[in-house]
XYZ file of C-alpha atoms in Angstrom:
610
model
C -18.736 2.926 -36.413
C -19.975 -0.909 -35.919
C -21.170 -1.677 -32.771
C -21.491 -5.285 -32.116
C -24.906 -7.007 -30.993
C -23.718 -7.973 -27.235
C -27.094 -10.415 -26.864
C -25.907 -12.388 -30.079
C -22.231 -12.831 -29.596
C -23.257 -14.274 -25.337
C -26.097 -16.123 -27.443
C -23.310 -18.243 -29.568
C -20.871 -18.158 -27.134
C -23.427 -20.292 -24.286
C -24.400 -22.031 -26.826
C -21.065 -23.139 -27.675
C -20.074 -23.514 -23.506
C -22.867 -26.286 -23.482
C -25.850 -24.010 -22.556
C -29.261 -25.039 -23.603
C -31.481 -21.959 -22.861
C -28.668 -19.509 -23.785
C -31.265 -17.079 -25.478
C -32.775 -16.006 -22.144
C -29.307 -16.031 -20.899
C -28.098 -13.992 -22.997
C -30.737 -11.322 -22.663
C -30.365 -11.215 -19.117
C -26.545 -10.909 -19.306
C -27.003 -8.177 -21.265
C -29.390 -6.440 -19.517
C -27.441 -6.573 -16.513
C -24.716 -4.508 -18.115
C -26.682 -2.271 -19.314
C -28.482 -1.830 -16.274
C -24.636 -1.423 -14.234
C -24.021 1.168 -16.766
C -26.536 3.190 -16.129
C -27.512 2.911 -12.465
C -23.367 1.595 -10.903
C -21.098 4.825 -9.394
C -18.907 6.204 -12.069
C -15.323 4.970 -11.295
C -12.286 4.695 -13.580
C -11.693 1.161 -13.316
C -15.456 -0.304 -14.321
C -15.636 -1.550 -17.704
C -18.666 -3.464 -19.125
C -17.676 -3.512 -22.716
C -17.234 -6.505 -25.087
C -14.050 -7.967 -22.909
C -15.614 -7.616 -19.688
C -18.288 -9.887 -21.254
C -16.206 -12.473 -22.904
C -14.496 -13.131 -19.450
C -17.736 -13.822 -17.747
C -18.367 -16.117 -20.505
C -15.483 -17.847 -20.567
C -16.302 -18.354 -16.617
C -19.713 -19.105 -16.925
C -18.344 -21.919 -19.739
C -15.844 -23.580 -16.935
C -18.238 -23.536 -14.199
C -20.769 -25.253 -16.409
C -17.872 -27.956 -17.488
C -17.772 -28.554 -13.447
C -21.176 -28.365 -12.661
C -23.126 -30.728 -15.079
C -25.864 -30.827 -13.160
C -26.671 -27.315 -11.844
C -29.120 -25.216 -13.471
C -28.017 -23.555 -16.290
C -28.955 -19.578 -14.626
C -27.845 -20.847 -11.156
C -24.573 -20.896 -12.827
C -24.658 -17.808 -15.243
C -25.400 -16.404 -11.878
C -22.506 -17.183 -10.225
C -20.370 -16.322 -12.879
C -21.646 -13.026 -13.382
C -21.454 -12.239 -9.479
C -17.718 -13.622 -9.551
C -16.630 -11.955 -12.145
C -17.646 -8.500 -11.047
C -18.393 -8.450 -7.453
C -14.515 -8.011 -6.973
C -13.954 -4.520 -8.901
C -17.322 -2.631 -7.433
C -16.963 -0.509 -4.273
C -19.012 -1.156 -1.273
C -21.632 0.531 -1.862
C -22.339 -0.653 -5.499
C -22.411 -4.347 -4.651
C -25.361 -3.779 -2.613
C -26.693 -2.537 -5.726
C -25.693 -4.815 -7.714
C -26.586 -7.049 -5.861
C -30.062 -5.949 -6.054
C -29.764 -5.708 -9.921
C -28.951 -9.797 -10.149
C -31.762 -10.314 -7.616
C -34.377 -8.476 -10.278
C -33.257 -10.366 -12.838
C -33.047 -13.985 -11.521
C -35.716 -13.761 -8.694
C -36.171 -16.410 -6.326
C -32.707 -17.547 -7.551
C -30.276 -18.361 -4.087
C -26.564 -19.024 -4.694
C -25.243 -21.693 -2.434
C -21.824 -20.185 -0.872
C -18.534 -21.898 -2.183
C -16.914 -24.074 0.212
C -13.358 -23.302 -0.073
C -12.471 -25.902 1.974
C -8.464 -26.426 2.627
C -7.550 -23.175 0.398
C -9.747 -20.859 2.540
C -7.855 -22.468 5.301
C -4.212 -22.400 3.908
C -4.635 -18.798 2.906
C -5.635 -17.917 6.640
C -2.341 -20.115 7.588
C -0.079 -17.938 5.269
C -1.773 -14.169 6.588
C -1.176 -16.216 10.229
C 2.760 -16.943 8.512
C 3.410 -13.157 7.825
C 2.521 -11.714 11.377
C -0.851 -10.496 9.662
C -4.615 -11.085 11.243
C -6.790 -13.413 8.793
C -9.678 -11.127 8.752
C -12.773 -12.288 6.419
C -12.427 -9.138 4.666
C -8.682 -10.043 3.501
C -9.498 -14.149 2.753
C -12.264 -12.998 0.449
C -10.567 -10.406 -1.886
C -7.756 -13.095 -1.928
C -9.844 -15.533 -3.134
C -11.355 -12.855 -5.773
C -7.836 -12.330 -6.874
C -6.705 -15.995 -7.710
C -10.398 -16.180 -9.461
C -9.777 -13.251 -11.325
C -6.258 -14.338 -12.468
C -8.178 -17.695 -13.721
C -9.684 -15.462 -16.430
C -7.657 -12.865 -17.189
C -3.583 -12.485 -17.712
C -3.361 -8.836 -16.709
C -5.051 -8.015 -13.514
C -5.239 -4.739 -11.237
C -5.495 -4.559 -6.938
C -6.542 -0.868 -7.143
C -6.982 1.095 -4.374
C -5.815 3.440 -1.987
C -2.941 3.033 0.436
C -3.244 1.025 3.050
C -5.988 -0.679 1.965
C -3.236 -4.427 1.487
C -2.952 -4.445 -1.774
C 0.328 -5.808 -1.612
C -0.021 -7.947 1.135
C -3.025 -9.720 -0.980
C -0.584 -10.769 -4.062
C 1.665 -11.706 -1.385
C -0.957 -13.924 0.770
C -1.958 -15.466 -2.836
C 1.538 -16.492 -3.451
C 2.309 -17.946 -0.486
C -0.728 -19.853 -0.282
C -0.236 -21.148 -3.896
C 3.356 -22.257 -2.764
C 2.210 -23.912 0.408
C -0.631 -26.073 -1.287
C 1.537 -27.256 -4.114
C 4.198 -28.476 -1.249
C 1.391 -30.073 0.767
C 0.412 -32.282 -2.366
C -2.681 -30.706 -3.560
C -1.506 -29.226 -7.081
C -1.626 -32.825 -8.337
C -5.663 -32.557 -7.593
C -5.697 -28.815 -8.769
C -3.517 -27.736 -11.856
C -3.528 -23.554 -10.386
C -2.041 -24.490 -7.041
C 1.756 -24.430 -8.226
C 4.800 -22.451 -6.901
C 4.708 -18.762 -7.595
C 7.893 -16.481 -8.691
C 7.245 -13.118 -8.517
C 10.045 -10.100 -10.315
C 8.597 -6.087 -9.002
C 9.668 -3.478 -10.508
C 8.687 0.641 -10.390
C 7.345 1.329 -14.017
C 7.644 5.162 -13.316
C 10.490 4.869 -11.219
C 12.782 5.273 -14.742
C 12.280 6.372 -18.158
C 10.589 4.814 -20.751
C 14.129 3.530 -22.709
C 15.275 2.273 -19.194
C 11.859 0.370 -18.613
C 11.244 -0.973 -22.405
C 14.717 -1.013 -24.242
C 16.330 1.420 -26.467
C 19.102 1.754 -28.934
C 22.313 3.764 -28.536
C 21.810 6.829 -30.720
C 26.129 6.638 -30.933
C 26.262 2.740 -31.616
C 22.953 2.113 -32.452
C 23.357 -0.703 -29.953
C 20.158 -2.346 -28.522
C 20.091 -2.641 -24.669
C 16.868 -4.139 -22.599
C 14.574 -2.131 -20.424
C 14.006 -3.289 -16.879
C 10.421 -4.792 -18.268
C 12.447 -6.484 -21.679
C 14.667 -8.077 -19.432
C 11.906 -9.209 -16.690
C 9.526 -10.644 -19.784
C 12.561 -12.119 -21.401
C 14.058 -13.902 -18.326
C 10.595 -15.521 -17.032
C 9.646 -16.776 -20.973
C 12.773 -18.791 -20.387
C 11.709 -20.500 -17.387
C 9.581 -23.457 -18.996
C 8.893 -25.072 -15.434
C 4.792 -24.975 -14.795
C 4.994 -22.515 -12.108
C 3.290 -19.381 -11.859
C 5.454 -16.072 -13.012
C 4.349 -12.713 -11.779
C 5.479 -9.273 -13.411
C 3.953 -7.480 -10.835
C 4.099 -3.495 -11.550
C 3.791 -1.593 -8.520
C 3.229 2.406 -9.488
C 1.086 4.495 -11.146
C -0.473 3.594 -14.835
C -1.006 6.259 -16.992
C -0.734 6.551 -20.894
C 3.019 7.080 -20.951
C 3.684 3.766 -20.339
C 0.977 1.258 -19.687
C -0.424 2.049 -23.449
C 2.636 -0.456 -24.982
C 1.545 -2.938 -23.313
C -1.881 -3.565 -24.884
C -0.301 -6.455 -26.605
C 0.190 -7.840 -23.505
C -2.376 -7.442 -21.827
C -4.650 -8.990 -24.852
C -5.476 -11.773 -26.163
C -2.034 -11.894 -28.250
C 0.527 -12.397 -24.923
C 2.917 -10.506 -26.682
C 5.557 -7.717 -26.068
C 6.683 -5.479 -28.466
C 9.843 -4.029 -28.630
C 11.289 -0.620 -30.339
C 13.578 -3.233 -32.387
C 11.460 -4.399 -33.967
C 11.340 -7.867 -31.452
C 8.358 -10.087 -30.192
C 8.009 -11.797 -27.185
C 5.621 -14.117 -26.825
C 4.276 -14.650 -23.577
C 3.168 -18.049 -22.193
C 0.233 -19.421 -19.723
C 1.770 -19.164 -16.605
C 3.054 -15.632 -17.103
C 1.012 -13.005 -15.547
C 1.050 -9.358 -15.623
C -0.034 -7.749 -11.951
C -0.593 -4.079 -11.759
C -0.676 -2.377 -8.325
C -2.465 0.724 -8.751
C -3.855 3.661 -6.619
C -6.284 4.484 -9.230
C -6.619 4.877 -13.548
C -8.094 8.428 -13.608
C -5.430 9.360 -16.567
C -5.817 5.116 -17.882
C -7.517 4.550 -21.155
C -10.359 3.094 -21.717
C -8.317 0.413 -23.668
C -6.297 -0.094 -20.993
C -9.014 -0.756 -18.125
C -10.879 -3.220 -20.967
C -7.989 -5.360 -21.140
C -7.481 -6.054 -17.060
C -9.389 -7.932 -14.906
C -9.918 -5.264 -11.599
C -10.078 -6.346 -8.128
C -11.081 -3.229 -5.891
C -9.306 -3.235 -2.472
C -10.511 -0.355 -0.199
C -8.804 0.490 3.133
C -11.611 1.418 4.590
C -13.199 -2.152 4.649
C -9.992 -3.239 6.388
C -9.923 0.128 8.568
C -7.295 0.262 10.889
C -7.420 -2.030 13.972
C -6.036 -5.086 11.946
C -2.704 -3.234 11.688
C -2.767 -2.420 15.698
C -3.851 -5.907 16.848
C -0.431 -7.029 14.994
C 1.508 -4.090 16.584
C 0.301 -4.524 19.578
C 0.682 -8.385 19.822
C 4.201 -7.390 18.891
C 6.434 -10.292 21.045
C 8.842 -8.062 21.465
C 6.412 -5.437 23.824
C 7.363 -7.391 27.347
C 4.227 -6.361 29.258
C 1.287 -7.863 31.027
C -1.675 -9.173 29.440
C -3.335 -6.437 31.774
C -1.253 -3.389 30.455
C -2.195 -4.618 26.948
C -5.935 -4.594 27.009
C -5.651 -0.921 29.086
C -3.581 0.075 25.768
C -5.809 -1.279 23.455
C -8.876 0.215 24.564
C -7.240 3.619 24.899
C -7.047 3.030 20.936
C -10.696 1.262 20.106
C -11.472 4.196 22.684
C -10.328 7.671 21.448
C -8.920 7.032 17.780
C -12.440 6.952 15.893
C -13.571 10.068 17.458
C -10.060 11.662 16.440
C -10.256 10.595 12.728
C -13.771 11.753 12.552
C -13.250 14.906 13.606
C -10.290 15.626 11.823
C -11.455 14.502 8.607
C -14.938 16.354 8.515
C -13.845 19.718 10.524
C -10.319 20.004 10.748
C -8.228 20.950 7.415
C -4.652 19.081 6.511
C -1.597 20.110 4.965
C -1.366 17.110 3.033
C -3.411 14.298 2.307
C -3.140 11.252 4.518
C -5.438 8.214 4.922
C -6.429 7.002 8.296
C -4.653 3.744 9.035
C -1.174 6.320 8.566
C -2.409 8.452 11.179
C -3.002 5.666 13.318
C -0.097 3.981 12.806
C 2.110 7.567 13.534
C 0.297 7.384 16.807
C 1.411 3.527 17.645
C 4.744 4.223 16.798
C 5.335 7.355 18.774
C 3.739 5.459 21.755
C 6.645 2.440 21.080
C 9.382 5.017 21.018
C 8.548 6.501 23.838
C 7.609 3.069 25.794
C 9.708 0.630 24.500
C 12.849 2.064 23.734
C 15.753 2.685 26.625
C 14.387 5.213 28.748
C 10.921 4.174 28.970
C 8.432 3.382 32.009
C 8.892 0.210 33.849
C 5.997 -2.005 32.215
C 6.254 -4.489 35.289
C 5.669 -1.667 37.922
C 1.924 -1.485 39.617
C -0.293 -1.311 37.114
C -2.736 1.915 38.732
C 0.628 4.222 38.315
C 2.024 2.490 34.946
C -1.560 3.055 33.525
C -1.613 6.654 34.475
C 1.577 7.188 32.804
C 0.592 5.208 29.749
C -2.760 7.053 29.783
C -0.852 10.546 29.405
C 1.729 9.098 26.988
C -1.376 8.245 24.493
C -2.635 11.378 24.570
C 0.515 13.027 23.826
C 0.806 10.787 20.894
C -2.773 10.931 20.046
C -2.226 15.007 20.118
C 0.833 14.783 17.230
C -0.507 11.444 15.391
C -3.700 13.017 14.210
C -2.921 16.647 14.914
C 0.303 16.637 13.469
C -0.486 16.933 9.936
C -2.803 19.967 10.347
C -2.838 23.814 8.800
C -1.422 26.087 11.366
C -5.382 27.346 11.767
C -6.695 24.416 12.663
C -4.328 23.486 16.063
C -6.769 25.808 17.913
C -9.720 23.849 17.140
C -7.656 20.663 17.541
C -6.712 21.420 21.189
C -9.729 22.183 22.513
C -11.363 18.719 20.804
C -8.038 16.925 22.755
C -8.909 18.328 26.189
C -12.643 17.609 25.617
C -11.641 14.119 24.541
C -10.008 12.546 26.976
C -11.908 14.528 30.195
C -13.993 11.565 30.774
C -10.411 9.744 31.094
C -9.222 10.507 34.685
C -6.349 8.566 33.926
C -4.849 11.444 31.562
C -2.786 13.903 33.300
C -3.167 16.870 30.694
C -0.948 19.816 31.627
C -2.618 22.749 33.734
C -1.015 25.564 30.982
C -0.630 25.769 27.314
C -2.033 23.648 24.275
C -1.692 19.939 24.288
C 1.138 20.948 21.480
C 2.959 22.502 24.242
C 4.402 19.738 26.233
C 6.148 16.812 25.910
C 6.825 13.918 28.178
C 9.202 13.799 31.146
C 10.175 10.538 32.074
C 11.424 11.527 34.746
C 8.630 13.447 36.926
C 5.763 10.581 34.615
C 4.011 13.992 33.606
C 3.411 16.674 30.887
C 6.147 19.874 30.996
C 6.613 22.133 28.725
C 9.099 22.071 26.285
C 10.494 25.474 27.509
C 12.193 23.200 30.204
C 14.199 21.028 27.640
C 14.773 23.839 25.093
C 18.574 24.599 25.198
C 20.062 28.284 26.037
C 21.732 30.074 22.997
C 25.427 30.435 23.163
C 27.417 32.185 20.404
C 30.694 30.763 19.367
C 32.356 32.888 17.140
C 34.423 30.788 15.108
C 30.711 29.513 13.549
C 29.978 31.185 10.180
C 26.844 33.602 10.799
C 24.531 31.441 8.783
C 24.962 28.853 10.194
C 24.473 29.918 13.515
C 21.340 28.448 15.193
C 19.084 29.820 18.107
C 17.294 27.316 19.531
C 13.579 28.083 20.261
C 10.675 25.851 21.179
C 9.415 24.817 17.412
C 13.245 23.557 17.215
C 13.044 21.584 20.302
C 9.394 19.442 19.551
C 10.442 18.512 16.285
C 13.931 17.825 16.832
C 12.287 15.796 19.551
C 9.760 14.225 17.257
C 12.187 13.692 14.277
C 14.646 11.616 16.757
C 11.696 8.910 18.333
C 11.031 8.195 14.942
C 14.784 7.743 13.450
C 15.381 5.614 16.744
C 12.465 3.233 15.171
C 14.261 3.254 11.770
C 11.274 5.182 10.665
C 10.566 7.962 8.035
C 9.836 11.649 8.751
C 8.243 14.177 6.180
C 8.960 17.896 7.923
C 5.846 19.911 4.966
C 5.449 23.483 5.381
C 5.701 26.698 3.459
C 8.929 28.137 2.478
C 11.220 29.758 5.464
C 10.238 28.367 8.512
C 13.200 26.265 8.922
C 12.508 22.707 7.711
C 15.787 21.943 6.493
C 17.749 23.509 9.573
C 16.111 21.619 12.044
C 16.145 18.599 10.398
C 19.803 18.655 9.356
C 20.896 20.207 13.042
C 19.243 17.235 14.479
C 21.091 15.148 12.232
C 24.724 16.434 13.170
C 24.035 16.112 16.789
C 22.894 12.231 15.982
C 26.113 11.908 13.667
C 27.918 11.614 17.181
C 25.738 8.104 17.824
C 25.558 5.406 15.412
C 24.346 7.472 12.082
C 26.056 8.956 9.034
C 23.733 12.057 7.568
C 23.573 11.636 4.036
C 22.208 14.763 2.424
C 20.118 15.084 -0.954
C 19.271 17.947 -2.158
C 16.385 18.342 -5.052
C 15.478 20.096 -8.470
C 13.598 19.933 -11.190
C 16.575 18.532 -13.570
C 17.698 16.150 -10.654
C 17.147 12.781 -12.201
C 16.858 9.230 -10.613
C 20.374 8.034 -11.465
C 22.487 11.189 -10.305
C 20.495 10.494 -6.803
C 20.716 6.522 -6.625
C 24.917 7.269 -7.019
C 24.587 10.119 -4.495
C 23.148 7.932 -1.923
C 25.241 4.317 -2.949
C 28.484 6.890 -2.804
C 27.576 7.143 1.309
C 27.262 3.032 1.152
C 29.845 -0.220 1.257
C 29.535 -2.958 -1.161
C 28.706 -5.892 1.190
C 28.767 -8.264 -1.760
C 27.703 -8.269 -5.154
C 24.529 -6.039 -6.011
C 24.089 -6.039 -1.965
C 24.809 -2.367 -0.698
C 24.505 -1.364 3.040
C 25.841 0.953 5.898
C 29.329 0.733 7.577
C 29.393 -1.616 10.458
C 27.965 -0.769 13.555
C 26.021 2.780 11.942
C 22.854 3.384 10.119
C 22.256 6.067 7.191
C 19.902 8.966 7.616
C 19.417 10.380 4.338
C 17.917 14.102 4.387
C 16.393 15.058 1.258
C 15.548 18.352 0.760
C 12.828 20.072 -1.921
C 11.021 16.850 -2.104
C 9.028 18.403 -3.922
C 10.619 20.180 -6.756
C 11.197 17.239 -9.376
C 9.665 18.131 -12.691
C 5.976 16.717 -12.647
C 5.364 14.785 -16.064
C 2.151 15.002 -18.183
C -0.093 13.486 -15.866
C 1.251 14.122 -12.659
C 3.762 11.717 -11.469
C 7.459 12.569 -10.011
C 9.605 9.433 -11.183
C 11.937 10.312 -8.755
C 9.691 10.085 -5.870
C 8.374 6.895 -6.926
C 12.241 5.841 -7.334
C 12.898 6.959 -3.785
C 9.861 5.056 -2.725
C 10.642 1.796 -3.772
C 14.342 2.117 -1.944
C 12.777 3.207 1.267
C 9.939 0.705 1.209
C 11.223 -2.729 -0.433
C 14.813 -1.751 -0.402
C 15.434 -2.070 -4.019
C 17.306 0.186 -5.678
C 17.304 -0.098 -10.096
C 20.382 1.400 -11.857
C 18.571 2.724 -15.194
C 21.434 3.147 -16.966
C 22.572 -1.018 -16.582
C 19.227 -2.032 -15.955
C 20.233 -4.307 -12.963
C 18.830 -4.223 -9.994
C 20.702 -3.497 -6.347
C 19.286 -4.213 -2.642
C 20.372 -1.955 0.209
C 20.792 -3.947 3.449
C 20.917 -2.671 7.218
């Protein structure tokens, strides 16, 4: 086994970039790895191997080319805190931090200026209805740098932490600067075209190509055909492949080609595809536990983690929703009912409290926002222009009913106990909060009517047998059918999602599809799905387009005047693949979230439209 001499190869390398001292340079460099190596977290996407090297280089070699007259380690420094500060988590870049500081002491960076694309890029967040937080501008910014240097780069973190909204920002704010003139001054700032696709949402054929065992007829995968279409496009601007699902060795391992320093894709027939400069290959990934080491050597990584963001970015926006006609007054009560009671919530429930499935905080926050808007802003809901000591009260009570089922909702059946009694304590010091004198705070819902807490045994329906109703499908209605009927219909009347999870028999499906029939009387067709471990992402995409009209070509969307509801049942039966993943799920994901919808079997691509 040869291992190269790191120190040697950065020796040449500065030497051939224009650096004079590049011994020292190069000793420090490598020490620096070595020292992240050792003393750096373990985590899946840190590489400091030979690539990981050669890209600082190549960075250091650029900045040198701009900076003539800087000090040859002031700028190794900077390109070796560039290049890396992106990928580490929080706590590491303190360390690391301290690692460069050991290394190069006395040495002070002087802080980039920007300038207009620091600007533009809070103009574009400002654009999309999003708050231009510091936290977001800068891991923009270390995303454009990190596409500078490398062709194949990966936002990895965990939901809700914007990856997607970062590739989006970038975009736009490459866009907006070429149109206001600048990309004649800067070559990088030019349009941006971006093609995402669901690598696991079909099989490996139906993403690279494959051949017609009957014909022995080639046909392009959705990937093929993506790669193919933007090597065509000659223009200058930038072309984005940008992969949004999970990366493990089924897949991502035939694109090492790629993602090298060849550009080039390699087909099953035997065809290469070159790729050119302004192609880029984006990965948006949750994390590479089951990624090669090959794999994570040939990306450039940019670490996004929710928790820097947390979750009060996404409730300024929803709260400075235009469409929320109340006073500036009501609007700071609501919002410090949240920056209030929410932390407290999540903290308990996260170090005490046990859940059924996982969930990351911003979700649980945003459950609670919307079951406040359903129940606020939707027909039937307080009058926000009323006096303001009664509206509060009411508002005050509301919260804590959707505080109760936002963070409580998602709990083991042991846990509600424990939940309860944190509730009550909660919000005593809030006399606002009219908590009802009997039963749990999962006990009562909202009456509009009276502006208090009842129980639900006042709403829940009296059984009446109709004989001409087959016995199994007869239905008693009891109080667990009532509060998540209840629940299930404020979030469909917000075109939201619902996941009913529990263990097998306690009526998930009846409720869910009871609550549908009575709703079928409104404006919504039920559509109903029904999982197994052979059911395949075709046979489900022409279930659900069977319940939709053609609108026009490749556009697919609900009758006039009526919305789907699609019930799918045994989410979680689908046949799990070698290292974990349900390509099913991840194909109903990408219809429910982007509204795309990718016919395998043609490899063309279909949007479903409201």
């Amino acid at each position: 086994m040869m291992v190269p001499d790191y120190t040697l190869i950065a020796e040449v390398i500065l030497y051939s970039e224009g650096f004079e001292d590049s011994l020292t340079l190069a000793h420090k460099m490598t020490r620096m790895y070595a020292l992240c190596s050792e003393q750096l977290s373990q985590q899946d996407h840190y590489d400091f191997g030979m690539r990981a090297v050669k890209s600082v280089l190549v960075m250091a070699g650029s900045l040198k080319r701009e900076n003539p007259d800087k000090r040859e380690d002031v700028v190794l420094l900077r390109a070796l805190r560039d290049s890396n500060l992106p990928k580490f988590l929080h706590d590491d870049t303190i360390l690391f931090q301290a690692i460069l500081q050991d290394l190069f002491p006395g040495l002070e960076i002087p802080e980039h200026d920007y300038g207009v694309f620091s600007t533009t890029i809070e103009h574009c967040t400002k654009v999309k209805n999003l708050q231009p937080k510091e936290c977001v501008t800068t891991k923009v910014i270390q995303f454009f740098e990190t596409m500078q240097v490398r062709h194949g780069v990966m936002l990895v973190g965990p939901t809700g932490g914007g990856k997607t909204c970062c590739y989006e920002i970038l975009a736009d704010t490459l866009t907006k600067l070429y149109e206001d003139g600048y990309g004649k001054k800067v070559p990088d700032y030019r349009p941006v075209r971006t093609k995402v696709l669901n690598p696991k949402a079909v099989s490996m054929g139906e993403l690279y190509g494959e051949f017609n065992l009957l014909t022995m007829e080639w046909k392009d995968g959705l990937l093929a055909t993506a790669v193919r279409e933007t090597v065509k496009d000659t223009t200058e601007d930038h072309k984005w492949i940008v992969n949004d699902g999970p990366v493990d060795a089924l897949w991502i391992e035939n694109m090492n080609t790629v993602l090298d320093d060849n550009k080039m894709l390699c087909l099953a027939n035997s065809e290469r595809i070159k790729l050119n400069n302004t192609i880029h290959m984006v990965f948006e990934v949750q994390d590479l536990s089951v990624a090669s080491p090959a794999t994570v050597s040939r990306c450039g990584m940019v670490y996004i983690d929710e928790g820097e963001l947390g979750w009060r970015p996404m409730l300024e926006t929803w709260i400075s929703n235009e469409n929320f006609k109340w006073k500036e007054e009501t609007r700071e009560y609501v919002w410090n009912l949240f920056n209030t009671y929410i932390d407290p919530g999540l903290k308990y429930v996260g170090k005490y409290l046990v859940e059924a499935m996982p969930q990351v905080p911003v979700a649980k926050v945003q459950t609670v926002a919307l079951l406040f808007e359903s129940l606020v802003f939707v027909s039937g809901g307080p009058d926000l222009q009323s006096d303001p000591l009664r509206l509060h009260c009411l508002l005050a009570t509301i919260f804590a009913w959707c505080l109760t089922w936002g963070l409580g909702g998602n709990l083991e059946e042991q846990c509600n106990d424990k939940f309860d009694s944190f509730v009550k304590d909660l919000l005593s010091d809030c006399p606002d909060v009219k908590m009802a004198n009997t039963g749990d705070v999962y006990s009562c819902y909202i009456d509009m009517s009276r502006k208090m807490m009842e129980s639900w045994e006042k709403i829940t329906p009296s059984f009446k047998y109709e004989p001409e109703i087959p016995y199994f499908d007869l239905m008693v209605p009891t109080i667990d059918t009532t509060r998540f009927g209840y629940l299930m219909e404020k979030m469909l009347s917000l075109n939201q999602p619902v996941l009913f999870t529990g263990p097998t028999g306690v009526g998930k499906s009846v409720i869910a599809k009871q609550k549908l029939y009575d709703l079928a009387v409104k404006d919504f067709i039920p559509a109903f799905v029904n999982f197994s471990a052979q059911t395949n992402s075709f046979q489900t995409q022409s279930i659900i387009e069977g319940k939709l009209e053609k609108k026009r070509k490749n556009i697919l969307g609900a009758p006039k005047g009526k919305r789907i509801v699609i019930l799918v049942d045994d989410l979680n039966m689908p046949k799990l693949e070698e290292y974990g993943a349900q390509p099913l799920l991840s194909s109903s994901d990408s219809s429910r979230t982007s509204g795309d919808s990718t016919t395998g079997k043609s490899c063309s691509g279909k949007k479903f439209r409201t």
